[in-house]
Amino acid sequence: MSREGVDYWRSLVERRGEGATGPAWRTDEIPPLGGLSRRAFLRLAGASAALAGVGTACFESPGETILPYVDRPPETTPGVATAYATSLEHEGFGVGVVVESREGRPVKVEGNPRHPASRGAAGLFEQASLLALYDPFRARGIQHAGRTVLWRDFVERFAPAAGGARGPGSVRFLMEPTASPLLNQLVGRLRAERSDVQFHFHAPLHAKAPREGVRIATGRWLQPLPDFARASVAWILDGDPLGTGPHQLAHARAFATRRRVRSASDPMSRLYVAEPAPSVTGNAADHRIRRSAAAIPAMLAAVLVEVARARGAWPDLVAALVPLAAHESDGGLVRAIAGDLASRPGEALVVVGEHQPAVVHAMGHALQSLLERPSGGRLGEQSGPLALVESGLLEAMAPAEELAPLVEAMRAGQVSTLVNLGGNPVYDAPAELDFAAALAEVGDRVGLAPLRDETAQRCDWHVAERHALESWGDTRALDGTAALIQPLIAPLWEGYTRADLLAAFLGDAAPDVHARLRGRWADVGDAGDARWRSLLAEGVVPDSASAARSADVDPARVADAVAKAIAESRLPAPPAPDRIEVVFRRDARVHDGRHADNPWLQELPDPITKLTWDDAAWIAPATARTLGVDTGDWLRLRRGDRSIEIPALVVPGQAERSLLLSLGYGRGAMVPVAEGVGVDVGPIRTSDAGRLATDVVVERVTERSPHAFAVTQTHFRLHGRDVVRERTRGDLLERPGPEADAGRASLYAPPTPGGPQWGMTIDQTVCTGCSACVVACQAENNIPVVGREAVSNGREMHWLRIDRYLRGSEEEPASVSQPMACQHCEMAPCEYVCPVEATVHSDDGLNEMVYNRCVGTRFCSNNCPYKVRRFNWFEFNGDVPETRRMQFNPDVTVRARGVMEKCTYCVQRIRRAEIRARGEGRPLRDGEVVTACQQACPTGAIVFGSIDDPDSAVARARDVPHAYGVLAELGTRPRTRYLARIRNPNPVLEADDDAETP
């Protein structure tokens, strides 16, 4: 490493305690990390660990002595992971996580069991945020007019006294909605102290409709918070609460508590889902009802009318709804759903998706109040499945704070300074606003962004945004629970937070965010010190959740809103015969584009289509036949004078005459990982069609060759095979006997057990196929990203895949997800054929891979009936940037080219637990070993442990009538067992749909 590089890292460590008061860090001094020596890295990592504190991670704390790593901090043991609690922000709300750190280097993100939004689980975005921390393409420092400037120069330029007097509203802030108490406080101060400042809020898929629906129905601005654990029957309309949103993990875990069936006497909830496109929530439904997004209001109105008439309630509201309800043609379905909901007073839950207008949410709240009380009128009963809480979200509360008025002021030359705090409106703002052109009319354009994205490129001041794992801050969950954000590592590059920029415009040149947070959440003195450390260690602020509220539903208000919406044509209407409905949704992997630079997420198969490194227009089979298109054919979508071209993907279960388009793709060179990936659908997405457009003309593009998708599963039918088994709850009551999966006789002697015998059980009833386990496995086991071309050739490297199978017709299929990894067969076919004994059986039942023996014959893969082995054809880890290498788990070998890889049951975690137990002189406890996939799973579908202990959780989970082994009839004796998917259909709607369509 050069002398200049050594001096830089030494100065970085020396200035750690100075924060913004010391000399700024210049990005042009940063040496390339490719030249970072091991000694220099350990010095930096050691300093980070020294600053961690006991049970807390610190970076901007008050000045303290920096210890050289030879004087090891007492809480840090080389080779032993240390866990720190923190919080990450998702769609404005906080999600609590626990981050595993190795000598000051974060390597794994898990869920915080004490946080109400995660409950111990970790979703895709939380886990993949770790890779974003080590992104080599992150911006660095402050760039102004193409040159690097210092922080003090920035503060001097934008402090309150700089530039003289300004007119009211001449300084505008554009930020995404957030529930951070610290940011709320700073925004309040700016509004109070600077008359020239005005705030605007924008996020491409921000949902105000649920809260506004409560306001329409009750007159109060409250946040609805469903609790699936209290619902015996639930009806979801055009929503995906188990698969998306800031409370997705908590919803999924609560839902699973009412679906986990172990015996015929166990109670089980029932789930109805009406939606235009297949989703994770629809995947888990007992009855998935295919409806276009425009048809959802009519269906809800029909059920509401049915329930209200049965209760003899609200005749005026019924009269207002009848014209809308007349558009729902399936009276039998309406009566069945209404009857099932009404038969569970106080235990029925109705959830309207955020994509629907606020008046539809108001209708849903009216129906919910009827289900909670026979006479209706009350919403948010204390013991009911729907709670109401005060919303702590900082968002646009008046039309003047929306995005469109800001653009108008920018065009009129009324904005002298625009500060964009973290969003990317040039890319994701409604097309007709032409935000980029309006931005050019602003004098000083300040952009805070982690990458030099589309908006940052058009800002003359680009401030690099610091990663959440390098920052101090706070958040609130959807239920109001507060949590702290604490840094896990010293900033890899110079960067700043939203709080830093807001403080700079208040004239604070050296904002001490750590002190602000400590002053807010902990008292002074010894008691305050203890509380502060406790808050950091626990990850949540005790008793900070919002108090549950209840509100009176006024049916007259709902009736007036419905009548007005119908009169003004503000409810979505079915498209004209020559048009098709287009639904805009967040992508399951890259969200609205903010995660497009994350290769883990780009290569993650979509939970429904198994598509990677791409997006597509989802189209129903019948609609595809009408248009004469097949998968890969290009479609031209026109709205007025705007159009895009995008390849079609035929998706069984998609609503007819309805297309689904995902946001977040079609990025340029400013996001290198996502460059050239997919199509940007923004050009046809306007303000009046933020989530749904019904005026789209669709035609096939004949002059383009079909597009080749990179998918990991191309066949979704079982053709009578019982790889996936399904039963109804009625079947379980009638046939309580065990599944027949006896294997063939074997000439080989069974292995001699020694010590615990490890095994896994996967409950397919509660598995939603969300793929959180896939990302967890990738992060834990150093699994490489291989790219689009390798995936197209069938060479993806994920050790764990989620297979999805369909049953029934292609128009109305039922689906089930099955996680599939190495089954750790006791009679493993792979072991018999390996010529070099690279795959062997351990005494505790693991099918092990000895990498340095493997010569790459691939005989084992050919002989594996489960096809779960992965061969690394190329040196996939050879070109990994140095920063991304920092994420590698040191307990897992980074494999070289030419060896076979597969699931190991996280053997490193097993051995770590064994060493710990042996050091403490005790046997292993049940539940002490938790695999990465098990730990991340939001529904708790995966159970792991020793199967020879009859009292262990895994032994109890597999000792049920519907447990079976996949392909066990081959005599493989797999250690992983599955619980057959149990459905709980409404007997009124139950039909014989066992026949499959080829």
PDB file of N, CA, C and O in Angstrom, residues 232-278:
ATOM      1  N   SER A 232     -59.913 -15.012  12.457  1.00  0.00           N
ATOM      2  CA  SER A 232     -60.278 -16.369  12.070  1.00  0.00           C
ATOM      3  C   SER A 232     -60.527 -16.461  10.571  1.00  0.00           C
ATOM      4  O   SER A 232     -60.376 -17.528   9.979  1.00  0.00           O
ATOM      5  N   VAL A 233     -60.946 -15.368   9.973  1.00  0.00           N
ATOM      6  CA  VAL A 233     -61.137 -15.302   8.536  1.00  0.00           C
ATOM      7  C   VAL A 233     -60.706 -13.915   8.076  1.00  0.00           C
ATOM      8  O   VAL A 233     -61.012 -12.916   8.735  1.00  0.00           O
ATOM      9  N   ALA A 234     -59.960 -13.862   6.994  1.00  0.00           N
ATOM     10  CA  ALA A 234     -59.454 -12.583   6.489  1.00  0.00           C
ATOM     11  C   ALA A 234     -59.726 -12.504   4.996  1.00  0.00           C
ATOM     12  O   ALA A 234     -59.668 -13.514   4.279  1.00  0.00           O
ATOM     13  N   TRP A 235     -59.999 -11.285   4.546  1.00  0.00           N
ATOM     14  CA  TRP A 235     -60.254 -11.028   3.128  1.00  0.00           C
ATOM     15  C   TRP A 235     -59.354  -9.879   2.696  1.00  0.00           C
ATOM     16  O   TRP A 235     -59.458  -8.769   3.216  1.00  0.00           O
ATOM     17  N   ILE A 236     -58.447 -10.152   1.757  1.00  0.00           N
ATOM     18  CA  ILE A 236     -57.512  -9.157   1.250  1.00  0.00           C
ATOM     19  C   ILE A 236     -57.959  -8.764  -0.152  1.00  0.00           C
ATOM     20  O   ILE A 236     -58.164  -9.632  -1.002  1.00  0.00           O
ATOM     21  N   LEU A 237     -58.089  -7.467  -0.389  1.00  0.00           N
ATOM     22  CA  LEU A 237     -58.507  -6.979  -1.691  1.00  0.00           C
ATOM     23  C   LEU A 237     -57.390  -6.164  -2.325  1.00  0.00           C
ATOM     24  O   LEU A 237     -57.058  -5.071  -1.855  1.00  0.00           O
ATOM     25  N   ASP A 238     -56.797  -6.706  -3.378  1.00  0.00           N
ATOM     26  CA  ASP A 238     -55.752  -6.023  -4.138  1.00  0.00           C
ATOM     27  C   ASP A 238     -54.636  -5.543  -3.226  1.00  0.00           C
ATOM     28  O   ASP A 238     -54.167  -4.413  -3.323  1.00  0.00           O
ATOM     29  N   GLY A 239     -54.188  -6.413  -2.369  1.00  0.00           N
ATOM     30  CA  GLY A 239     -53.093  -6.076  -1.464  1.00  0.00           C
ATOM     31  C   GLY A 239     -52.182  -7.275  -1.273  1.00  0.00           C
ATOM     32  O   GLY A 239     -52.567  -8.421  -1.548  1.00  0.00           O
ATOM     33  N   ASP A 240     -50.991  -7.014  -0.773  1.00  0.00           N
ATOM     34  CA  ASP A 240     -50.005  -8.070  -0.540  1.00  0.00           C
ATOM     35  C   ASP A 240     -49.333  -7.850   0.809  1.00  0.00           C
ATOM     36  O   ASP A 240     -48.116  -7.667   0.893  1.00  0.00           O
ATOM     37  N   PRO A 241     -50.108  -7.861   1.902  1.00  0.00           N
ATOM     38  CA  PRO A 241     -49.508  -7.544   3.209  1.00  0.00           C
ATOM     39  C   PRO A 241     -48.490  -8.565   3.683  1.00  0.00           C
ATOM     40  O   PRO A 241     -47.640  -8.236   4.518  1.00  0.00           O
ATOM     41  N   LEU A 242     -48.531  -9.800   3.187  1.00  0.00           N
ATOM     42  CA  LEU A 242     -47.555 -10.804   3.594  1.00  0.00           C
ATOM     43  C   LEU A 242     -46.278 -10.739   2.772  1.00  0.00           C
ATOM     44  O   LEU A 242     -45.286 -11.388   3.115  1.00  0.00           O
ATOM     45  N   GLY A 243     -46.289  -9.958   1.699  1.00  0.00           N
ATOM     46  CA  GLY A 243     -45.133  -9.930   0.810  1.00  0.00           C
ATOM     47  C   GLY A 243     -44.472  -8.591   0.650  1.00  0.00           C
ATOM     48  O   GLY A 243     -43.316  -8.514   0.226  1.00  0.00           O
ATOM     49  N   THR A 244     -45.166  -7.498   0.954  1.00  0.00           N
ATOM     50  CA  THR A 244     -44.588  -6.171   0.776  1.00  0.00           C
ATOM     51  C   THR A 244     -44.993  -5.280   1.946  1.00  0.00           C
ATOM     52  O   THR A 244     -45.885  -5.608   2.723  1.00  0.00           O
ATOM     53  N   GLY A 245     -44.351  -4.133   2.020  1.00  0.00           N
ATOM     54  CA  GLY A 245     -44.717  -3.134   3.010  1.00  0.00           C
ATOM     55  C   GLY A 245     -43.827  -3.137   4.232  1.00  0.00           C
ATOM     56  O   GLY A 245     -43.109  -4.110   4.507  1.00  0.00           O
ATOM     57  N   PRO A 246     -43.882  -2.056   5.010  1.00  0.00           N
ATOM     58  CA  PRO A 246     -42.997  -1.929   6.173  1.00  0.00           C
ATOM     59  C   PRO A 246     -43.345  -2.863   7.325  1.00  0.00           C
ATOM     60  O   PRO A 246     -42.543  -3.050   8.222  1.00  0.00           O
ATOM     61  N   HIS A 247     -44.552  -3.440   7.319  1.00  0.00           N
ATOM     62  CA  HIS A 247     -44.953  -4.351   8.402  1.00  0.00           C
ATOM     63  C   HIS A 247     -45.126  -5.775   7.890  1.00  0.00           C
ATOM     64  O   HIS A 247     -45.777  -6.598   8.538  1.00  0.00           O
ATOM     65  N   GLN A 248     -44.535  -6.055   6.725  1.00  0.00           N
ATOM     66  CA  GLN A 248     -44.714  -7.357   6.083  1.00  0.00           C
ATOM     67  C   GLN A 248     -44.246  -8.509   6.971  1.00  0.00           C
ATOM     68  O   GLN A 248     -44.914  -9.541   7.078  1.00  0.00           O
ATOM     69  N   LEU A 249     -43.109  -8.357   7.621  1.00  0.00           N
ATOM     70  CA  LEU A 249     -42.569  -9.447   8.432  1.00  0.00           C
ATOM     71  C   LEU A 249     -43.485  -9.762   9.609  1.00  0.00           C
ATOM     72  O   LEU A 249     -43.748 -10.926   9.910  1.00  0.00           O
ATOM     73  N   ALA A 250     -43.990  -8.717  10.263  1.00  0.00           N
ATOM     74  CA  ALA A 250     -44.890  -8.931  11.389  1.00  0.00           C
ATOM     75  C   ALA A 250     -46.213  -9.531  10.935  1.00  0.00           C
ATOM     76  O   ALA A 250     -46.777 -10.413  11.599  1.00  0.00           O
ATOM     77  N   HIS A 251     -46.738  -9.063   9.804  1.00  0.00           N
ATOM     78  CA  HIS A 251     -47.978  -9.629   9.279  1.00  0.00           C
ATOM     79  C   HIS A 251     -47.805 -11.120   8.971  1.00  0.00           C
ATOM     80  O   HIS A 251     -48.688 -11.932   9.282  1.00  0.00           O
ATOM     81  N   ALA A 252     -46.689 -11.473   8.331  1.00  0.00           N
ATOM     82  CA  ALA A 252     -46.465 -12.866   7.963  1.00  0.00           C
ATOM     83  C   ALA A 252     -46.349 -13.745   9.200  1.00  0.00           C
ATOM     84  O   ALA A 252     -46.901 -14.860   9.249  1.00  0.00           O
ATOM     85  N   ARG A 253     -45.656 -13.278  10.218  1.00  0.00           N
ATOM     86  CA  ARG A 253     -45.504 -14.087  11.431  1.00  0.00           C
ATOM     87  C   ARG A 253     -46.832 -14.240  12.163  1.00  0.00           C
ATOM     88  O   ARG A 253     -47.166 -15.326  12.648  1.00  0.00           O
ATOM     89  N   ALA A 254     -47.619 -13.157  12.215  1.00  0.00           N
ATOM     90  CA  ALA A 254     -48.922 -13.250  12.867  1.00  0.00           C
ATOM     91  C   ALA A 254     -49.854 -14.171  12.092  1.00  0.00           C
ATOM     92  O   ALA A 254     -50.605 -14.963  12.684  1.00  0.00           O
ATOM     93  N   PHE A 255     -49.827 -14.080  10.776  1.00  0.00           N
ATOM     94  CA  PHE A 255     -50.666 -14.937   9.943  1.00  0.00           C
ATOM     95  C   PHE A 255     -50.345 -16.410  10.184  1.00  0.00           C
ATOM     96  O   PHE A 255     -51.247 -17.255  10.257  1.00  0.00           O
ATOM     97  N   ALA A 256     -49.066 -16.734  10.316  1.00  0.00           N
ATOM     98  CA  ALA A 256     -48.657 -18.126  10.482  1.00  0.00           C
ATOM     99  C   ALA A 256     -49.152 -18.719  11.787  1.00  0.00           C
ATOM    100  O   ALA A 256     -49.349 -19.938  11.888  1.00  0.00           O
ATOM    101  N   THR A 257     -49.362 -17.897  12.819  1.00  0.00           N
ATOM    102  CA  THR A 257     -49.808 -18.433  14.102  1.00  0.00           C
ATOM    103  C   THR A 257     -51.189 -19.063  14.014  1.00  0.00           C
ATOM    104  O   THR A 257     -51.522 -19.935  14.827  1.00  0.00           O
ATOM    105  N   ARG A 258     -51.993 -18.641  13.026  1.00  0.00           N
ATOM    106  CA  ARG A 258     -53.334 -19.209  12.872  1.00  0.00           C
ATOM    107  C   ARG A 258     -53.398 -20.251  11.756  1.00  0.00           C
ATOM    108  O   ARG A 258     -54.487 -20.716  11.406  1.00  0.00           O
ATOM    109  N   ARG A 259     -52.253 -20.613  11.195  1.00  0.00           N
ATOM    110  CA  ARG A 259     -52.237 -21.557  10.074  1.00  0.00           C
ATOM    111  C   ARG A 259     -51.393 -22.798  10.363  1.00  0.00           C
ATOM    112  O   ARG A 259     -51.334 -23.694   9.529  1.00  0.00           O
ATOM    113  N   ARG A 260     -50.765 -22.837  11.505  1.00  0.00           N
ATOM    114  CA  ARG A 260     -49.851 -23.944  11.791  1.00  0.00           C
ATOM    115  C   ARG A 260     -50.658 -25.117  12.339  1.00  0.00           C
ATOM    116  O   ARG A 260     -51.068 -25.124  13.501  1.00  0.00           O
ATOM    117  N   VAL A 261     -50.888 -26.116  11.485  1.00  0.00           N
ATOM    118  CA  VAL A 261     -51.724 -27.260  11.833  1.00  0.00           C
ATOM    119  C   VAL A 261     -50.837 -28.457  12.151  1.00  0.00           C
ATOM    120  O   VAL A 261     -50.029 -28.871  11.316  1.00  0.00           O
ATOM    121  N   ARG A 262     -50.988 -29.008  13.341  1.00  0.00           N
ATOM    122  CA  ARG A 262     -50.232 -30.195  13.726  1.00  0.00           C
ATOM    123  C   ARG A 262     -51.137 -31.407  13.952  1.00  0.00           C
ATOM    124  O   ARG A 262     -50.677 -32.542  13.907  1.00  0.00           O
ATOM    125  N   SER A 263     -52.404 -31.180  14.214  1.00  0.00           N
ATOM    126  CA  SER A 263     -53.342 -32.287  14.406  1.00  0.00           C
ATOM    127  C   SER A 263     -54.699 -31.850  13.893  1.00  0.00           C
ATOM    128  O   SER A 263     -54.935 -30.671  13.601  1.00  0.00           O
ATOM    129  N   ALA A 264     -55.599 -32.807  13.790  1.00  0.00           N
ATOM    130  CA  ALA A 264     -56.917 -32.525  13.245  1.00  0.00           C
ATOM    131  C   ALA A 264     -57.715 -31.581  14.132  1.00  0.00           C
ATOM    132  O   ALA A 264     -58.664 -30.936  13.665  1.00  0.00           O
ATOM    133  N   SER A 265     -57.340 -31.460  15.393  1.00  0.00           N
ATOM    134  CA  SER A 265     -58.097 -30.593  16.304  1.00  0.00           C
ATOM    135  C   SER A 265     -57.595 -29.160  16.332  1.00  0.00           C
ATOM    136  O   SER A 265     -58.228 -28.301  16.945  1.00  0.00           O
ATOM    137  N   ASP A 266     -56.474 -28.879  15.675  1.00  0.00           N
ATOM    138  CA  ASP A 266     -55.929 -27.521  15.701  1.00  0.00           C
ATOM    139  C   ASP A 266     -56.817 -26.563  14.910  1.00  0.00           C
ATOM    140  O   ASP A 266     -57.226 -26.879  13.788  1.00  0.00           O
ATOM    141  N   PRO A 267     -57.122 -25.403  15.469  1.00  0.00           N
ATOM    142  CA  PRO A 267     -57.901 -24.414  14.706  1.00  0.00           C
ATOM    143  C   PRO A 267     -57.062 -23.838  13.570  1.00  0.00           C
ATOM    144  O   PRO A 267     -55.830 -23.832  13.628  1.00  0.00           O
ATOM    145  N   MET A 268     -57.736 -23.347  12.533  1.00  0.00           N
ATOM    146  CA  MET A 268     -57.037 -22.830  11.360  1.00  0.00           C
ATOM    147  C   MET A 268     -57.849 -21.684  10.777  1.00  0.00           C
ATOM    148  O   MET A 268     -59.068 -21.795  10.604  1.00  0.00           O
ATOM    149  N   SER A 269     -57.176 -20.602  10.482  1.00  0.00           N
ATOM    150  CA  SER A 269     -57.865 -19.464   9.882  1.00  0.00           C
ATOM    151  C   SER A 269     -58.096 -19.720   8.393  1.00  0.00           C
ATOM    152  O   SER A 269     -57.573 -20.663   7.817  1.00  0.00           O
ATOM    153  N   ARG A 270     -58.908 -18.839   7.797  1.00  0.00           N
ATOM    154  CA  ARG A 270     -59.199 -18.947   6.365  1.00  0.00           C
ATOM    155  C   ARG A 270     -58.862 -17.613   5.710  1.00  0.00           C
ATOM    156  O   ARG A 270     -59.137 -16.556   6.261  1.00  0.00           O
ATOM    157  N   LEU A 271     -58.270 -17.691   4.525  1.00  0.00           N
ATOM    158  CA  LEU A 271     -57.832 -16.486   3.835  1.00  0.00           C
ATOM    159  C   LEU A 271     -58.420 -16.430   2.428  1.00  0.00           C
ATOM    160  O   LEU A 271     -58.264 -17.366   1.643  1.00  0.00           O
ATOM    161  N   TYR A 272     -59.096 -15.319   2.138  1.00  0.00           N
ATOM    162  CA  TYR A 272     -59.548 -15.003   0.793  1.00  0.00           C
ATOM    163  C   TYR A 272     -58.676 -13.863   0.258  1.00  0.00           C
ATOM    164  O   TYR A 272     -58.388 -12.899   0.980  1.00  0.00           O
ATOM    165  N   VAL A 273     -58.277 -13.955  -0.995  1.00  0.00           N
ATOM    166  CA  VAL A 273     -57.509 -12.890  -1.629  1.00  0.00           C
ATOM    167  C   VAL A 273     -58.102 -12.622  -3.000  1.00  0.00           C
ATOM    168  O   VAL A 273     -58.233 -13.544  -3.817  1.00  0.00           O
ATOM    169  N   ALA A 274     -58.480 -11.371  -3.249  1.00  0.00           N
ATOM    170  CA  ALA A 274     -58.933 -10.942  -4.572  1.00  0.00           C
ATOM    171  C   ALA A 274     -57.885  -9.994  -5.119  1.00  0.00           C
ATOM    172  O   ALA A 274     -57.574  -8.976  -4.493  1.00  0.00           O
ATOM    173  N   GLU A 275     -57.332 -10.313  -6.283  1.00  0.00           N
ATOM    174  CA  GLU A 275     -56.213  -9.534  -6.798  1.00  0.00           C
ATOM    175  C   GLU A 275     -56.097  -9.695  -8.307  1.00  0.00           C
ATOM    176  O   GLU A 275     -56.538 -10.709  -8.871  1.00  0.00           O
ATOM    177  N   PRO A 276     -55.469  -8.716  -8.977  1.00  0.00           N
ATOM    178  CA  PRO A 276     -55.308  -8.817 -10.425  1.00  0.00           C
ATOM    179  C   PRO A 276     -54.117  -9.658 -10.858  1.00  0.00           C
ATOM    180  O   PRO A 276     -54.105 -10.192 -11.964  1.00  0.00           O
ATOM    181  N   ALA A 277     -53.105  -9.763 -10.022  1.00  0.00           N
ATOM    182  CA  ALA A 277     -51.886 -10.495 -10.379  1.00  0.00           C
ATOM    183  C   ALA A 277     -51.481 -11.380  -9.216  1.00  0.00           C
ATOM    184  O   ALA A 277     -51.680 -11.017  -8.051  1.00  0.00           O
ATOM    185  N   PRO A 278     -50.921 -12.558  -9.489  1.00  0.00           N
ATOM    186  CA  PRO A 278     -50.481 -13.435  -8.395  1.00  0.00           C
ATOM    187  C   PRO A 278     -49.477 -12.733  -7.494  1.00  0.00           C
ATOM    188  O   PRO A 278     -48.634 -11.961  -7.950  1.00  0.00           O
TER     189      PRO A 278
END
